[in-house]
Amino acid sequence: MTATSIRGAMQTRPAQCERHGEYESVLLNLGGQRWTGCPHCSAETIEQHQAERDASQAEDLRRLRGQAMFEASGVPRRLQGATLKSYVSDSDEQDAAHRQVCEYAKGLAGHLETGDGLVLMGNMGTGKTHLAVGLIRYATRSLAVPARYVTAPALFSRVRASYGGNGESEAEILDELVAAPLLVIDEIGVGKGSDNELNLTYSLLGQRYDACRPTVIITNLMSEDLRAWLGERVVDRLRETSPVVLFNWESYRGRS
Ligand SMILES: [Zn+2]
């Protein structure tokens, strides 16, 4: 007895799927003969492949968007390779600074609500900018949070150029930086700091404070010098929102 029946030109037979039960298998004549499998299983496989393709396209898109966001942050190309992971610490102090910035990165979602920032303070060449860039990379590429990087001298010269009527205004420049969800200002305290520069800094930090947007400040000045440079009112406000991460190991090395 044969289970095979002929229906028109199509040969079929009943078959059993372990998962979906009975189905009708069809004999295919495509180069060789083959009985079709369970149609429900086939549909599932197709759906699964489609889902995998969709997920990988979404992942590609997400990665491209993160990369574009990182490149738009203003981090100079030369520094773009810096990551939180690639920071090398070979002393307890370096390790502590590294850990503090990584902890901050981990809690970034919360800091974006409260506006709490950081002050990276210490000698040149201690990796403050490296960690700040790592933070920006993490924010943009991993969390899709837009972030901006500026140096204070570049900001001041951009604002000075705007006085010459180059098409942008001081207010527009400030608005752009106030709007950034996360802002890193590097090289605070480089140069003497004219009244205009200090007012600009005060205004930028004040507006970001009012908007609860976190700012990371990088400076080579130690506390008292920073207080003298930025003024009491700015430093008091910073103290309220932004713990200091110390990078002062080179000064120890210098003494020994
Ligand atoms: Zn099946």
GROMACS .gro file of C-alpha atoms and ligand atoms in nm:
model
  257
    1MET     CA    1   0.000   0.000   0.000
    2THR     CA    2   0.131   0.340  -0.085
    3ALA     CA    3   0.059   0.666   0.095
    4THR     CA    4   0.131   0.855  -0.221
    5SER     CA    5  -0.164   1.004  -0.407
    6ILE     CA    6  -0.174   1.183  -0.738
    7ARG     CA    7  -0.358   1.514  -0.753
    8GLY     CA    8  -0.342   1.646  -1.101
    9ALA     CA    9   0.026   1.648  -1.191
   10MET     CA   10   0.124   1.699  -0.828
   11GLN     CA   11   0.221   1.403  -0.618
   12THR     CA   12   0.151   1.440  -0.246
   13ARG     CA   13   0.161   1.229   0.067
   14PRO     CA   14   0.066   1.286   0.427
   15ALA     CA   15   0.359   1.354   0.658
   16GLN     CA   16   0.414   1.425   1.024
   17CYS     CA   17   0.608   1.712   1.184
   18GLU     CA   18   0.726   1.658   1.541
   19ARG     CA   19   0.632   2.012   1.626
   20HIS     CA   20   0.338   2.096   1.402
   21GLY     CA   21   0.167   1.765   1.346
   22GLU     CA   22   0.029   1.644   1.014
   23TYR     CA   23   0.091   1.816   0.688
   24GLU     CA   24   0.078   1.731   0.322
   25SER     CA   25   0.418   1.681   0.165
   26VAL     CA   26   0.458   1.754  -0.205
   27LEU     CA   27   0.701   1.579  -0.438
   28LEU     CA   28   0.920   1.834  -0.608
   29ASN     CA   29   1.082   1.759  -0.940
   30LEU     CA   30   1.361   2.010  -0.953
   31GLY     CA   31   1.664   1.843  -1.097
   32GLY     CA   32   1.609   1.555  -0.854
   33GLN     CA   33   1.306   1.443  -0.661
   34ARG     CA   34   1.246   1.574  -0.311
   35TRP     CA   35   0.953   1.568  -0.070
   36THR     CA   36   0.877   1.906   0.085
   37GLY     CA   37   0.913   1.950   0.461
   38CYS     CA   38   0.670   2.098   0.712
   39PRO     CA   39   0.535   2.431   0.577
   40HIS     CA   40   0.509   2.577   0.930
   41CYS     CA   41   0.876   2.498   0.994
   42SER     CA   42   0.969   2.658   0.660
   43ALA     CA   43   0.772   2.972   0.744
   44GLU     CA   44   0.943   2.991   1.083
   45THR     CA   45   1.287   2.959   0.926
   46ILE     CA   46   1.210   3.235   0.676
   47GLU     CA   47   1.079   3.462   0.953
   48GLN     CA   48   1.386   3.394   1.163
   49HIS     CA   49   1.622   3.479   0.876
   50GLN     CA   50   1.426   3.798   0.811
   51ALA     CA   51   1.446   3.895   1.179
   52GLU     CA   52   1.821   3.832   1.182
   53ARG     CA   53   1.865   4.047   0.870
   54ASP     CA   54   1.654   4.325   1.026
   55ALA     CA   55   1.848   4.309   1.352
   56SER     CA   56   2.182   4.325   1.176
   57GLN     CA   57   2.064   4.620   0.965
   58ALA     CA   58   1.942   4.799   1.278
   59GLU     CA   59   2.276   4.723   1.443
   60ASP     CA   60   2.466   4.860   1.139
   61LEU     CA   61   2.249   5.171   1.143
   62ARG     CA   62   2.299   5.219   1.516
   63ARG     CA   63   2.676   5.181   1.478
   64LEU     CA   64   2.689   5.429   1.188
   65ARG     CA   65   2.476   5.678   1.377
   66GLY     CA   66   2.700   5.646   1.685
   67GLN     CA   67   3.012   5.690   1.474
   68ALA     CA   68   2.867   6.001   1.304
   69MET     CA   69   2.768   6.141   1.642
   70PHE     CA   70   3.119   6.082   1.777
   71GLU     CA   71   3.276   6.253   1.475
   72ALA     CA   72   3.037   6.548   1.513
   73SER     CA   73   3.143   6.592   1.877
   74GLY     CA   74   3.442   6.806   1.783
   75VAL     CA   75   3.704   6.569   1.927
   76PRO     CA   76   4.017   6.627   1.717
   77ARG     CA   77   4.095   6.335   1.487
   78ARG     CA   78   4.432   6.286   1.657
   79LEU     CA   79   4.255   6.205   1.984
   80GLN     CA   80   3.967   6.001   1.848
   81GLY     CA   81   4.127   5.665   1.925
   82ALA     CA   82   4.118   5.724   2.301
   83THR     CA   83   3.882   5.497   2.494
   84LEU     CA   84   3.802   5.450   2.861
   85LYS     CA   85   3.938   5.096   2.828
   86SER     CA   86   4.267   5.192   2.665
   87TYR     CA   87   4.371   5.421   2.953
   88VAL     CA   88   4.681   5.266   3.110
   89SER     CA   89   4.719   5.314   3.484
   90ASP     CA   90   5.028   5.197   3.669
   91SER     CA   91   4.975   5.362   4.006
   92ASP     CA   92   4.695   5.369   4.262
   93GLU     CA   93   4.630   5.736   4.188
   94GLN     CA   94   4.598   5.673   3.815
   95ASP     CA   95   4.377   5.379   3.889
   96ALA     CA   96   4.155   5.593   4.114
   97ALA     CA   97   4.120   5.866   3.850
   98HIS     CA   98   4.043   5.605   3.583
   99ARG     CA   99   3.785   5.439   3.805
  100GLN     CA  100   3.615   5.770   3.889
  101VAL     CA  101   3.568   5.861   3.524
  102CYS     CA  102   3.445   5.509   3.440
  103GLU     CA  103   3.198   5.525   3.729
  104TYR     CA  104   3.078   5.859   3.599
  105ALA     CA  105   3.032   5.707   3.252
  106LYS     CA  106   2.834   5.419   3.400
  107GLY     CA  107   2.600   5.662   3.572
  108LEU     CA  108   2.571   5.896   3.273
  109ALA     CA  109   2.197   5.840   3.224
  110GLY     CA  110   2.140   5.975   3.576
  111HIS     CA  111   2.387   6.264   3.533
  112LEU     CA  112   2.197   6.371   3.221
  113GLU     CA  113   1.896   6.419   3.450
  114THR     CA  114   2.067   6.590   3.743
  115GLY     CA  115   2.330   6.784   3.547
  116ASP     CA  116   2.617   6.658   3.763
  117GLY     CA  117   2.953   6.693   3.591
  118LEU     CA  118   3.319   6.638   3.669
  119VAL     CA  119   3.632   6.850   3.708
  120LEU     CA  120   3.941   6.670   3.576
  121MET     CA  121   4.222   6.855   3.747
  122GLY     CA  122   4.598   6.809   3.730
  123ASN     CA  123   4.921   6.825   3.539
  124MET     CA  124   4.968   6.813   3.167
  125GLY     CA  125   5.024   6.474   3.010
  126THR     CA  126   4.837   6.278   3.274
  127GLY     CA  127   4.560   6.156   3.046
  128LYS     CA  128   4.275   6.387   3.146
  129THR     CA  129   4.180   6.451   2.784
  130HIS     CA  130   4.217   6.080   2.702
  131LEU     CA  131   3.956   5.988   2.963
  132ALA     CA  132   3.723   6.273   2.862
  133VAL     CA  133   3.740   6.160   2.500
  134GLY     CA  134   3.674   5.804   2.614
  135LEU     CA  135   3.368   5.935   2.795
  136ILE     CA  136   3.246   6.115   2.482
  137ARG     CA  137   3.305   5.804   2.274
  138TYR     CA  138   3.106   5.597   2.520
  139ALA     CA  139   2.823   5.852   2.533
  140THR     CA  140   2.791   5.887   2.156
  141ARG     CA  141   2.874   5.540   2.028
  142SER     CA  142   2.736   5.322   2.304
  143LEU     CA  143   2.449   5.532   2.440
  144ALA     CA  144   2.362   5.750   2.137
  145VAL     CA  145   2.386   6.057   2.362
  146PRO     CA  146   2.514   6.360   2.165
  147ALA     CA  147   2.822   6.516   2.324
  148ARG     CA  148   3.051   6.806   2.241
  149TYR     CA  149   3.421   6.870   2.300
  150VAL     CA  150   3.571   7.221   2.294
  151THR     CA  151   3.886   7.377   2.425
  152ALA     CA  152   3.838   7.706   2.605
  153PRO     CA  153   4.093   7.889   2.383
  154ALA     CA  154   3.919   7.765   2.065
  155LEU     CA  155   3.581   7.871   2.203
  156PHE     CA  156   3.712   8.218   2.294
  157SER     CA  157   3.868   8.270   1.953
  158ARG     CA  158   3.548   8.153   1.781
  159VAL     CA  159   3.349   8.405   1.984
  160ARG     CA  160   3.605   8.680   1.910
  161ALA     CA  161   3.575   8.602   1.539
  162SER     CA  162   3.197   8.641   1.564
  163TYR     CA  163   3.243   9.004   1.674
  164GLY     CA  164   3.386   9.071   1.330
  165GLY     CA  165   3.051   8.981   1.177
  166ASN     CA  166   3.133   8.641   1.028
  167GLY     CA  167   2.771   8.530   1.023
  168GLU     CA  168   2.736   8.380   1.369
  169SER     CA  169   2.672   8.555   1.697
  170GLU     CA  170   2.806   8.498   2.047
  171ALA     CA  171   2.454   8.401   2.156
  172GLU     CA  172   2.430   8.139   1.881
  173ILE     CA  173   2.765   7.989   1.977
  174LEU     CA  174   2.658   7.974   2.341
  175ASP     CA  175   2.316   7.828   2.254
  176GLU     CA  176   2.483   7.553   2.054
  177LEU     CA  177   2.704   7.456   2.348
  178VAL     CA  178   2.430   7.493   2.607
  179ALA     CA  179   2.215   7.256   2.401
  180ALA     CA  180   2.469   6.971   2.400
  181PRO     CA  181   2.347   6.697   2.637
  182LEU     CA  182   2.709   6.641   2.749
  183LEU     CA  183   2.982   6.904   2.711
  184VAL     CA  184   3.356   6.871   2.774
  185ILE     CA  185   3.551   7.197   2.804
  186ASP     CA  186   3.924   7.132   2.785
  187GLU     CA  187   4.212   7.369   2.870
  188ILE     CA  188   4.020   7.582   3.118
  189GLY     CA  189   4.270   7.822   3.272
  190VAL     CA  190   4.511   7.837   2.980
  191GLY     CA  191   4.612   8.199   2.931
  192LYS     CA  192   4.533   8.492   3.151
  193GLY     CA  193   4.158   8.499   3.099
  194SER     CA  194   4.019   8.839   2.997
  195ASP     CA  195   3.703   8.969   3.162
  196ASN     CA  196   3.515   8.884   2.846
  197GLU     CA  197   3.644   8.525   2.848
  198LEU     CA  198   3.553   8.481   3.212
  199ASN     CA  199   3.205   8.623   3.153
  200LEU     CA  200   3.160   8.388   2.861
  201THR     CA  201   3.271   8.089   3.071
  202TYR     CA  202   3.045   8.198   3.354
  203SER     CA  203   2.751   8.239   3.121
  204LEU     CA  204   2.804   7.902   2.951
  205LEU     CA  205   2.843   7.713   3.279
  206GLY     CA  206   2.552   7.904   3.433
  207GLN     CA  207   2.315   7.827   3.149
  208ARG     CA  208   2.412   7.461   3.148
  209TYR     CA  209   2.366   7.452   3.526
  210ASP     CA  210   2.017   7.602   3.491
  211ALA     CA  211   1.932   7.350   3.219
  212CYS     CA  212   2.065   7.058   3.434
  213ARG     CA  213   2.310   6.956   3.160
  214PRO     CA  214   2.635   6.799   3.274
  215THR     CA  215   2.967   6.965   3.193
  216VAL     CA  216   3.311   6.807   3.228
  217ILE     CA  217   3.585   7.062   3.284
  218ILE     CA  218   3.951   6.986   3.222
  219THR     CA  219   4.215   7.208   3.376
  220ASN     CA  220   4.586   7.210   3.451
  221LEU     CA  221   4.525   7.453   3.739
  222MET     CA  222   4.501   7.324   4.093
  223SER     CA  223   4.214   7.432   4.319
  224GLU     CA  224   4.340   7.771   4.438
  225ASP     CA  225   4.459   7.877   4.093
  226LEU     CA  226   4.133   7.762   3.937
  227ARG     CA  227   3.944   7.963   4.198
  228ALA     CA  228   4.155   8.268   4.110
  229TRP     CA  229   4.106   8.212   3.736
  230LEU     CA  230   3.734   8.132   3.727
  231GLY     CA  231   3.625   8.333   4.027
  232GLU     CA  232   3.452   8.234   4.349
  233ARG     CA  233   3.101   8.222   4.211
  234VAL     CA  234   3.182   7.979   3.929
  235VAL     CA  235   3.395   7.755   4.144
  236ASP     CA  236   3.132   7.742   4.419
  237ARG     CA  237   2.871   7.636   4.169
  238LEU     CA  238   3.104   7.375   4.019
  239ARG     CA  239   3.172   7.237   4.364
  240GLU     CA  240   2.800   7.182   4.404
  241THR     CA  241   2.761   6.970   4.089
  242SER     CA  242   3.101   6.842   3.985
  243PRO     CA  243   3.339   6.638   4.198
  244VAL     CA  244   3.711   6.686   4.131
  245VAL     CA  245   3.913   6.399   3.985
  246LEU     CA  246   4.280   6.457   4.065
  247PHE     CA  247   4.557   6.385   3.816
  248ASN     CA  248   4.856   6.504   4.013
  249TRP     CA  249   5.101   6.213   4.003
  250GLU     CA  250   5.350   6.381   3.773
  251SER     CA  251   5.410   6.646   4.035
  252TYR     CA  252   5.512   6.365   4.272
  253ARG     CA  253   5.742   6.220   4.010
  254GLY     CA  254   5.888   6.565   3.954
  255ARG     CA  255   5.980   6.593   4.321
  256SER     CA  256   6.154   6.257   4.352
  257ZN      ZN  257   0.687   2.182   1.151
   0.00000   0.00000   0.00000
